[in-house]
PDB file of C-alpha atoms and ligand atoms in Angstrom:
ATOM      1  CA  MET A   1     -15.518   4.594 -18.991  1.00 47.00           C
ATOM      2  CA  ASN A   2     -12.660   5.728 -19.608  1.00 49.00           C
ATOM      3  CA  GLU A   3     -10.861   3.334 -22.915  1.00 50.00           C
ATOM      4  CA  GLU A   4      -7.893   5.678 -23.224  1.00 49.00           C
ATOM      5  CA  VAL A   5      -7.175   4.501 -18.912  1.00 47.00           C
ATOM      6  CA  HIS A   6      -7.878   0.937 -19.949  1.00 50.00           C
ATOM      7  CA  ILE A   7      -4.584   0.926 -22.680  1.00 57.00           C
ATOM      8  CA  ILE A   8      -2.683   2.669 -19.363  1.00 80.00           C
ATOM      9  CA  MET A   9      -3.719   0.494 -16.697  1.00 91.00           C
ATOM     10  CA  LYS A  10      -1.882  -2.772 -16.420  1.00 95.00           C
ATOM     11  CA  ILE A  11      -3.099  -6.086 -15.128  1.00 96.00           C
ATOM     12  CA  ILE A  12      -2.010  -9.398 -14.050  1.00 97.00           C
ATOM     13  CA  VAL A  13      -3.843 -12.642 -12.877  1.00 97.00           C
ATOM     14  CA  THR A  14      -1.788 -14.811 -11.092  1.00 97.00           C
ATOM     15  CA  LYS A  15      -2.649 -17.900  -9.351  1.00 97.00           C
ATOM     16  CA  ASP A  16      -2.516 -17.234  -6.343  1.00 98.00           C
ATOM     17  CA  ASN A  17      -0.689 -14.423  -3.920  1.00 98.00           C
ATOM     18  CA  ILE A  18       2.241 -16.172  -3.533  1.00 98.00           C
ATOM     19  CA  GLU A  19       2.754 -15.919  -7.770  1.00 98.00           C
ATOM     20  CA  GLY A  20       1.238 -12.624  -7.565  1.00 98.00           C
ATOM     21  CA  GLY A  21       4.273 -11.226  -5.384  1.00 98.00           C
ATOM     22  CA  THR A  22       6.804 -12.403  -7.041  1.00 98.00           C
ATOM     23  CA  LYS A  23       5.582 -10.799  -9.729  1.00 98.00           C
ATOM     24  CA  ALA A  24       6.040  -7.712  -7.968  1.00 98.00           C
ATOM     25  CA  PHE A  25       9.245  -8.094  -6.624  1.00 98.00           C
ATOM     26  CA  GLU A  26      10.229  -8.475  -9.888  1.00 98.00           C
ATOM     27  CA  ILE A  27       9.202  -5.123 -10.552  1.00 98.00           C
ATOM     28  CA  ILE A  28      10.898  -4.717  -7.589  1.00 98.00           C
ATOM     29  CA  LYS A  29      14.295  -6.299  -8.946  1.00 98.00           C
ATOM     30  CA  LYS A  30      13.888  -4.565 -12.192  1.00 98.00           C
ATOM     31  CA  GLY A  31      13.521  -1.053 -11.294  1.00 98.00           C
ATOM     32  CA  MET A  32      16.730  -1.530  -9.172  1.00 98.00           C
ATOM     33  CA  GLU A  33      19.000  -2.924 -11.497  1.00 98.00           C
ATOM     34  CA  ASN A  34      17.811   0.648 -12.702  1.00 98.00           C
ATOM     35  CA  GLY A  35      18.661   3.246 -10.088  1.00 98.00           C
ATOM     36  CA  ASP A  36      15.707   2.692  -8.190  1.00 98.00           C
ATOM     37  CA  LYS A  37      16.647   4.702  -5.166  1.00 98.00           C
ATOM     38  CA  VAL A  38      13.569   4.740  -3.367  1.00 98.00           C
ATOM     39  CA  LEU A  39      10.612   2.612  -2.542  1.00 98.00           C
ATOM     40  CA  GLY A  40       7.431   3.507  -1.341  1.00 98.00           C
ATOM     41  CA  LEU A  41       6.210   0.426   0.930  1.00 98.00           C
ATOM     42  CA  ALA A  42       2.766  -1.248   2.671  1.00 98.00           C
ATOM     43  CA  THR A  43       1.783  -3.256   5.427  1.00 97.00           C
ATOM     44  CA  GLY A  44      -1.883  -5.735   5.110  1.00 95.00           C
ATOM     45  CA  SER A  45      -1.528  -9.188   4.389  1.00 96.00           C
ATOM     46  CA  SER A  46      -1.282  -8.697   0.617  1.00 98.00           C
ATOM     47  CA  PRO A  47       2.406  -7.947   0.374  1.00 98.00           C
ATOM     48  CA  ILE A  48       4.075 -10.720   2.778  1.00 98.00           C
ATOM     49  CA  PRO A  49       4.640 -13.096  -0.477  1.00 98.00           C
ATOM     50  CA  MET A  50       6.588  -9.852  -1.560  1.00 98.00           C
ATOM     51  CA  TYR A  51       8.215  -9.160   1.372  1.00 98.00           C
ATOM     52  CA  ASP A  52       9.215 -12.775   1.276  1.00 98.00           C
ATOM     53  CA  ASP A  53      10.858 -12.926  -2.138  1.00 98.00           C
ATOM     54  CA  MET A  54      13.065  -9.843  -0.994  1.00 98.00           C
ATOM     55  CA  CYS A  55      14.154 -11.371   2.437  1.00 98.00           C
ATOM     56  CA  ASP A  56      15.016 -13.935   0.263  1.00 98.00           C
ATOM     57  CA  SER A  57      16.911 -12.937  -2.718  1.00 98.00           C
ATOM     58  CA  ASP A  58      20.474 -11.589  -3.024  1.00 97.00           C
ATOM     59  CA  LEU A  59      18.883  -8.203  -3.426  1.00 98.00           C
ATOM     60  CA  ASP A  60      20.510  -5.104  -1.018  1.00 98.00           C
ATOM     61  CA  PHE A  61      18.902  -2.992  -0.179  1.00 98.00           C
ATOM     62  CA  SER A  62      21.668  -1.149   2.572  1.00 98.00           C
ATOM     63  CA  ASP A  63      21.378   1.997   0.030  1.00 98.00           C
ATOM     64  CA  MET A  64      17.996   2.016  -0.877  1.00 98.00           C
ATOM     65  CA  THR A  65      15.093   4.369   0.772  1.00 98.00           C
ATOM     66  CA  SER A  66      11.750   3.291   2.071  1.00 98.00           C
ATOM     67  CA  ILE A  67       8.730   5.694   3.215  1.00 98.00           C
ATOM     68  CA  ASN A  68       5.875   3.862   4.535  1.00 98.00           C
ATOM     69  CA  LEU A  69       1.848   4.916   3.855  1.00 98.00           C
ATOM     70  CA  ASP A  70       0.677   4.803   7.371  1.00 97.00           C
ATOM     71  CA  GLU A  71       0.382   3.887  11.151  1.00 97.00           C
ATOM     72  CA  TYR A  72      -1.615   3.663  13.329  1.00 97.00           C
ATOM     73  CA  TYR A  73      -2.905   6.323  15.697  1.00 96.00           C
ATOM     74  CA  GLY A  74      -1.283   5.069  18.966  1.00 94.00           C
ATOM     75  CA  LEU A  75       0.221   2.532  18.740  1.00 95.00           C
ATOM     76  CA  LYS A  76       4.249   2.240  20.173  1.00 95.00           C
ATOM     77  CA  PRO A  77       6.044   0.889  16.874  1.00 96.00           C
ATOM     78  CA  ASP A  78       7.143  -1.839  19.482  1.00 95.00           C
ATOM     79  CA  ASN A  79       3.371  -3.081  19.796  1.00 95.00           C
ATOM     80  CA  ASP A  80       3.057  -6.199  17.600  1.00 94.00           C
ATOM     81  CA  GLN A  81       0.233  -4.527  15.580  1.00 95.00           C
ATOM     82  CA  SER A  82       1.806  -1.077  14.579  1.00 97.00           C
ATOM     83  CA  TYR A  83       2.921  -1.248  10.958  1.00 97.00           C
ATOM     84  CA  HIS A  84       6.828  -0.697  12.626  1.00 98.00           C
ATOM     85  CA  TYR A  85       6.734  -3.599  14.221  1.00 98.00           C
ATOM     86  CA  PHE A  86       5.559  -5.035  10.941  1.00 98.00           C
ATOM     87  CA  MET A  87       7.834  -3.538   9.151  1.00 98.00           C
ATOM     88  CA  GLN A  88      10.701  -4.757  10.751  1.00 98.00           C
ATOM     89  CA  LYS A  89       8.870  -8.244  10.578  1.00 98.00           C
ATOM     90  CA  HIS A  90       8.285  -8.791   7.688  1.00 98.00           C
ATOM     91  CA  LEU A  91      11.804  -7.207   5.963  1.00 98.00           C
ATOM     92  CA  PHE A  92      13.833  -4.667   8.303  1.00 98.00           C
ATOM     93  CA  ASP A  93      14.934  -7.258  10.660  1.00 98.00           C
ATOM     94  CA  LYS A  94      16.564  -9.304   7.636  1.00 98.00           C
ATOM     95  CA  LYS A  95      16.867  -6.592   4.997  1.00 98.00           C
ATOM     96  CA  PRO A  96      17.841  -3.426   6.514  1.00 98.00           C
ATOM     97  CA  PHE A  97      17.545   0.034   4.543  1.00 98.00           C
ATOM     98  CA  LYS A  98      19.407   3.100   4.557  1.00 98.00           C
ATOM     99  CA  HIS A  99      16.848   4.988   5.703  1.00 98.00           C
ATOM    100  CA  SER A 100      13.473   3.645   6.566  1.00 98.00           C
ATOM    101  CA  TYR A 101      10.447   6.120   6.773  1.00 98.00           C
ATOM    102  CA  ILE A 102       7.410   5.393   9.177  1.00 98.00           C
ATOM    103  CA  PRO A 103       5.061   8.070  10.614  1.00 98.00           C
ATOM    104  CA  ASN A 104       5.044   8.101  13.953  1.00 97.00           C
ATOM    105  CA  GLY A 105       1.626   6.529  15.775  1.00 95.00           C
ATOM    106  CA  MET A 106       3.115   8.043  19.051  1.00 96.00           C
ATOM    107  CA  ALA A 107       3.786  12.234  17.800  1.00 96.00           C
ATOM    108  CA  LYS A 108       1.840  14.768  20.201  1.00 94.00           C
ATOM    109  CA  ASP A 109       1.735  17.049  17.945  1.00 93.00           C
ATOM    110  CA  ILE A 110       0.207  15.607  15.146  1.00 91.00           C
ATOM    111  CA  ASP A 111       0.813  18.872  12.546  1.00 92.00           C
ATOM    112  CA  GLU A 112       4.361  19.083  13.262  1.00 96.00           C
ATOM    113  CA  GLU A 113       4.514  15.090  12.137  1.00 96.00           C
ATOM    114  CA  VAL A 114       2.122  15.554   9.184  1.00 96.00           C
ATOM    115  CA  ASP A 115       4.709  17.903   8.124  1.00 96.00           C
ATOM    116  CA  ARG A 116       7.604  16.479   8.983  1.00 98.00           C
ATOM    117  CA  TYR A 117       6.003  12.889   6.577  1.00 98.00           C
ATOM    118  CA  ASN A 118       5.186  15.931   3.760  1.00 97.00           C
ATOM    119  CA  ASP A 119       9.121  17.245   3.858  1.00 98.00           C
ATOM    120  CA  ILE A 120      10.606  13.050   3.991  1.00 98.00           C
ATOM    121  CA  ILE A 121       7.931  12.646   0.808  1.00 98.00           C
ATOM    122  CA  ALA A 122       9.270  15.844  -0.931  1.00 98.00           C
ATOM    123  CA  ALA A 123      13.146  15.063  -0.601  1.00 98.00           C
ATOM    124  CA  ASN A 124      12.638  11.010  -1.703  1.00 98.00           C
ATOM    125  CA  PRO A 125      10.583  11.238  -4.719  1.00 98.00           C
ATOM    126  CA  ILE A 126       9.059   7.941  -4.443  1.00 98.00           C
ATOM    127  CA  ASP A 127      10.200   5.308  -7.326  1.00 98.00           C
ATOM    128  CA  ILE A 128       8.091   2.768  -6.672  1.00 98.00           C
ATOM    129  CA  GLN A 129       4.687   3.291  -4.688  1.00 98.00           C
ATOM    130  CA  ILE A 130       3.533  -1.018  -3.239  1.00 98.00           C
ATOM    131  CA  LEU A 131      -0.535  -0.336  -2.794  1.00 98.00           C
ATOM    132  CA  GLY A 132      -3.036  -2.908  -0.931  1.00 98.00           C
ATOM    133  CA  ILE A 133      -6.239  -1.690  -1.285  1.00 98.00           C
ATOM    134  CA  GLY A 134      -9.047  -1.958   1.195  1.00 95.00           C
ATOM    135  CA  ARG A 135     -12.498  -3.935   0.703  1.00 94.00           C
ATOM    136  CA  ASN A 136     -14.214  -0.564   0.757  1.00 94.00           C
ATOM    137  CA  GLY A 137     -11.675   0.674  -2.143  1.00 97.00           C
ATOM    138  CA  HIS A 138      -9.147   2.666  -0.049  1.00 96.00           C
ATOM    139  CA  ILE A 139      -5.377   3.137  -0.638  1.00 97.00           C
ATOM    140  CA  ALA A 140      -3.367   3.150   2.552  1.00 96.00           C
ATOM    141  CA  PHE A 141      -5.805   4.475   4.826  1.00 95.00           C
ATOM    142  CA  ASN A 142      -7.295   7.406   2.491  1.00 96.00           C
ATOM    143  CA  GLU A 143     -10.775   6.398   2.945  1.00 94.00           C
ATOM    144  CA  PRO A 144     -13.424   6.903   0.998  1.00 96.00           C
ATOM    145  CA  GLY A 145     -15.110  10.297   0.471  1.00 96.00           C
ATOM    146  CA  THR A 146     -10.683  11.313   1.217  1.00 97.00           C
ATOM    147  CA  PRO A 147      -9.282  14.386  -1.407  1.00 97.00           C
ATOM    148  CA  PHE A 148      -7.872  13.394  -3.792  1.00 98.00           C
ATOM    149  CA  GLY A 149      -6.031  17.025  -3.610  1.00 98.00           C
ATOM    150  CA  SER A 150      -4.768  15.288   0.130  1.00 97.00           C
ATOM    151  CA  LEU A 151      -0.685  15.278   1.833  1.00 98.00           C
ATOM    152  CA  THR A 152      -0.478  13.289   4.726  1.00 97.00           C
ATOM    153  CA  HIS A 153      -2.318  14.049   6.998  1.00 96.00           C
ATOM    154  CA  LYS A 154      -4.152  12.047  10.675  1.00 95.00           C
ATOM    155  CA  VAL A 155      -7.281   9.832   9.329  1.00 95.00           C
ATOM    156  CA  GLN A 156     -10.637   8.659  11.274  1.00 93.00           C
ATOM    157  CA  LEU A 157     -10.691   4.476  10.543  1.00 94.00           C
ATOM    158  CA  THR A 158     -14.322   3.630   9.196  1.00 92.00           C
ATOM    159  CA  GLU A 159     -15.918   0.828  10.604  1.00 93.00           C
ATOM    160  CA  SER A 160     -15.354  -1.191   7.179  1.00 90.00           C
ATOM    161  CA  THR A 161     -11.769  -0.581   7.988  1.00 91.00           C
ATOM    162  CA  ILE A 162     -12.213  -1.504  11.893  1.00 95.00           C
ATOM    163  CA  LYS A 163     -13.966  -5.125  10.867  1.00 93.00           C
ATOM    164  CA  ALA A 164     -11.376  -6.077   8.140  1.00 90.00           C
ATOM    165  CA  ASN A 165      -8.518  -5.264  10.312  1.00 91.00           C
ATOM    166  CA  SER A 166     -10.173  -6.615  13.519  1.00 93.00           C
ATOM    167  CA  ARG A 167      -8.610 -10.257  12.043  1.00 90.00           C
ATOM    168  CA  PHE A 168      -5.078  -9.517  13.300  1.00 90.00           C
ATOM    169  CA  PHE A 169      -6.463  -7.897  16.650  1.00 93.00           C
ATOM    170  CA  ASP A 170      -7.911  -9.968  19.323  1.00 92.00           C
ATOM    171  CA  ASN A 171     -11.501  -8.515  19.216  1.00 91.00           C
ATOM    172  CA  GLU A 172     -12.779  -5.377  17.487  1.00 94.00           C
ATOM    173  CA  ASP A 173     -12.098  -3.152  20.483  1.00 94.00           C
ATOM    174  CA  GLU A 174      -8.647  -3.289  20.041  1.00 93.00           C
ATOM    175  CA  VAL A 175      -8.306  -1.014  16.769  1.00 94.00           C
ATOM    176  CA  PRO A 176      -7.191   2.108  16.649  1.00 95.00           C
ATOM    177  CA  ARG A 177      -9.475   4.446  15.517  1.00 95.00           C
ATOM    178  CA  GLN A 178      -7.152   6.777  13.837  1.00 95.00           C
ATOM    179  CA  ALA A 179      -3.940   6.679  11.837  1.00 96.00           C
ATOM    180  CA  ILE A 180      -1.002   8.624  10.372  1.00 97.00           C
ATOM    181  CA  CYS A 181      -1.987   8.290   6.245  1.00 97.00           C
ATOM    182  CA  MET A 182       0.181   9.314   3.000  1.00 98.00           C
ATOM    183  CA  GLY A 183      -2.468  11.389   1.303  1.00 98.00           C
ATOM    184  CA  ILE A 184      -3.646  10.769  -2.427  1.00 98.00           C
ATOM    185  CA  LYS A 185      -1.963  13.627  -3.682  1.00 98.00           C
ATOM    186  CA  SER A 186       1.478  11.981  -3.022  1.00 98.00           C
ATOM    187  CA  ILE A 187       0.660   8.092  -3.902  1.00 98.00           C
ATOM    188  CA  MET A 188       0.024   9.459  -6.913  1.00 98.00           C
ATOM    189  CA  GLN A 189       3.100  11.283  -7.562  1.00 98.00           C
ATOM    190  CA  SER A 190       5.520   8.275  -7.301  1.00 98.00           C
ATOM    191  CA  LYS A 191       6.611   7.609 -10.766  1.00 98.00           C
ATOM    192  CA  LYS A 192       5.437   4.023 -10.690  1.00 98.00           C
ATOM    193  CA  ILE A 193       2.500   1.937  -8.305  1.00 98.00           C
ATOM    194  CA  VAL A 194       2.257  -1.885  -8.069  1.00 98.00           C
ATOM    195  CA  LEU A 195      -1.414  -2.790  -5.999  1.00 98.00           C
ATOM    196  CA  LEU A 196      -1.479  -6.004  -5.170  1.00 98.00           C
ATOM    197  CA  ALA A 197      -5.026  -7.454  -4.383  1.00 98.00           C
ATOM    198  CA  PHE A 198      -6.299 -10.814  -3.423  1.00 98.00           C
ATOM    199  CA  GLY A 199      -9.276 -13.189  -2.254  1.00 98.00           C
ATOM    200  CA  GLU A 200     -12.815 -12.984  -2.737  1.00 98.00           C
ATOM    201  CA  SER A 201     -12.888 -10.015  -0.040  1.00 97.00           C
ATOM    202  CA  LYS A 202     -11.464  -7.897  -3.036  1.00 98.00           C
ATOM    203  CA  GLN A 203     -13.748  -8.940  -5.853  1.00 98.00           C
ATOM    204  CA  ASP A 204     -15.712  -5.767  -5.764  1.00 98.00           C
ATOM    205  CA  ALA A 205     -12.999  -2.861  -4.841  1.00 98.00           C
ATOM    206  CA  VAL A 206     -10.824  -4.507  -7.733  1.00 98.00           C
ATOM    207  CA  LYS A 207     -13.519  -4.084 -10.169  1.00 97.00           C
ATOM    208  CA  ALA A 208     -14.156  -0.977  -9.106  1.00 97.00           C
ATOM    209  CA  LEU A 209     -10.800  -0.355  -9.373  1.00 97.00           C
ATOM    210  CA  VAL A 210     -10.497  -1.239 -12.735  1.00 96.00           C
ATOM    211  CA  GLU A 211     -13.495  -0.494 -14.215  1.00 95.00           C
ATOM    212  CA  GLY A 212     -16.245   2.262 -12.197  1.00 94.00           C
ATOM    213  CA  PRO A 213     -15.902   5.658 -12.023  1.00 96.00           C
ATOM    214  CA  VAL A 214     -12.513   7.717 -10.522  1.00 97.00           C
ATOM    215  CA  THR A 215     -14.210   9.046  -8.051  1.00 98.00           C
ATOM    216  CA  GLU A 216     -13.613  10.148  -4.136  1.00 98.00           C
ATOM    217  CA  GLU A 217     -16.187   7.411  -2.966  1.00 97.00           C
ATOM    218  CA  VAL A 218     -13.441   4.492  -4.404  1.00 98.00           C
ATOM    219  CA  PRO A 219     -10.195   6.283  -3.631  1.00 98.00           C
ATOM    220  CA  ALA A 220      -8.161   3.650  -5.414  1.00 98.00           C
ATOM    221  CA  SER A 221     -10.043   4.511  -8.458  1.00 98.00           C
ATOM    222  CA  ILE A 222      -8.059   8.030  -9.022  1.00 98.00           C
ATOM    223  CA  LEU A 223      -5.302   5.460  -9.973  1.00 98.00           C
ATOM    224  CA  GLN A 224      -6.653   4.906 -13.529  1.00 96.00           C
ATOM    225  CA  ASP A 225      -5.667   8.529 -13.674  1.00 96.00           C
ATOM    226  CA  HIS A 226      -1.919   7.099 -13.321  1.00 97.00           C
ATOM    227  CA  PRO A 227       0.191   6.734 -16.445  1.00 95.00           C
ATOM    228  CA  ASP A 228       2.116   3.775 -14.656  1.00 97.00           C
ATOM    229  CA  VAL A 229       0.044   1.934 -13.150  1.00 97.00           C
ATOM    230  CA  THR A 230       0.244  -2.180 -12.904  1.00 98.00           C
ATOM    231  CA  VAL A 231      -2.733  -4.037 -10.148  1.00 98.00           C
ATOM    232  CA  ILE A 232      -1.662  -7.424  -9.379  1.00 98.00           C
ATOM    233  CA  CYS A 233      -4.142  -9.930  -8.521  1.00 98.00           C
ATOM    234  CA  ASP A 234      -5.291 -13.200  -8.706  1.00 98.00           C
ATOM    235  CA  GLU A 235      -7.924 -14.636 -10.255  1.00 97.00           C
ATOM    236  CA  VAL A 236     -10.426 -14.905  -7.337  1.00 98.00           C
ATOM    237  CA  ALA A 237      -9.824 -11.489  -6.444  1.00 98.00           C
ATOM    238  CA  ALA A 238     -10.175 -10.764 -10.210  1.00 97.00           C
ATOM    239  CA  ALA A 239     -12.896 -13.144 -11.082  1.00 97.00           C
ATOM    240  CA  LYS A 240     -15.561  -9.791 -11.222  1.00 97.00           C
ATOM    241  CA  LEU A 241     -13.604  -7.672 -14.144  1.00 96.00           C
ATOM    242  CA  ASP A 242     -14.742  -7.569 -17.436  1.00 93.00           C
ATOM    243  CA  PRO A 243     -13.179 -10.550 -19.107  1.00 91.00           C
ATOM    244  CA  LYS A 244     -10.925  -8.696 -21.435  1.00 88.00           C
ATOM    245  CA  TYR A 245      -9.029  -7.578 -18.295  1.00 85.00           C
ATOM    246  CA  ARG A 246      -8.272 -10.924 -16.778  1.00 76.00           C
ATOM    247  CA  LYS A 247      -5.745 -12.344 -18.894  1.00 65.00           C
TER     248      LYS A 247
HETATM  249  N1  GLP B 301      -3.502   0.468   6.181  1.00 81.40           N
HETATM  250  C1  GLP B 301      -3.782  -0.679   5.534  1.00 81.40           C
HETATM  251  C2  GLP B 301      -3.550  -0.868   3.758  1.00 81.40           C
HETATM  252  O1  GLP B 301      -2.526  -0.780   3.390  1.00 81.40           O
HETATM  253  C3  GLP B 301      -3.941  -2.545   3.488  1.00 81.40           C
HETATM  254  O2  GLP B 301      -3.736  -2.079   1.890  1.00 81.40           O
HETATM  255  C4  GLP B 301      -4.993  -2.754   3.901  1.00 81.40           C
HETATM  256  C5  GLP B 301      -6.029  -4.271   3.007  1.00 81.40           C
HETATM  257  O3  GLP B 301      -4.666  -5.282   3.688  1.00 81.40           O
HETATM  258  P1  GLP B 301      -4.926  -6.436   3.471  1.00 81.40           P
HETATM  259  O4  GLP B 301      -3.569  -6.988   2.393  1.00 81.40           O
HETATM  260  O5  GLP B 301      -4.181  -7.592   4.929  1.00 81.40           O
HETATM  261  O6  GLP B 301      -6.071  -7.207   2.996  1.00 81.40           O
HETATM  262  O7  GLP B 301      -5.119  -2.598   5.229  1.00 81.40           O
HETATM  263  C6  GLP B 301      -5.149  -1.748   6.062  1.00 81.40           C
HETATM  264  O8  GLP B 301      -6.052  -1.014   5.845  1.00 81.40           O
END
């Protein structure tokens, strides 16, 4: 256990995901007041309450840039399971940004798409990166074993992720097996990181993220080495944490 790391990582335990979403929204709001221009955005159920707060707010994002973490490979943007569709529905329809970037899941030439996305990230340094966490400790679609030095890449999803994400599809067979995803190195280059984790299924991942060794087997554990990380989790997700982190 690295004591120095725990002084840096800020942990906010909330009653539920709604309160957690509001905490994350407040961080974004404050960041924008201080001149932040680029938000790194995530999909999944965890950030939805935060997006609801953003949509209900009077904040104007029309001068902002957003960069999403990932997209399923092989899903068209109008497929209701694609992350393009998700972002339109939960945020961009109500709050358009000046520029919004999401990996192109239909790209024929993967190498070209990877280069394009890395160039976008390099040209738009991320001020605040929002993250969820997978049950196996993945961040974005960076599965266990992904090198910490990775940039944007095509990934093979693990059985654990396919199973977990099948709740959004009609059945497990429909879950794409591959995705295009921002790499861990790029995520770590964000100025500030806010990770959201809610519910019982995230208990082990949250414990490993906060208390476990920094290992590529738990991609999120690298966040212990980032200077500005806030973990926002509900009481249930935080239940296995050492009480000293559950304030
Ligand atoms: N690619 C996404 C991740 O970015 C997300 O963090 C994770 C958890 O999703 P949820 O928030 O629905 O639990 O799901 C997917 O695998």
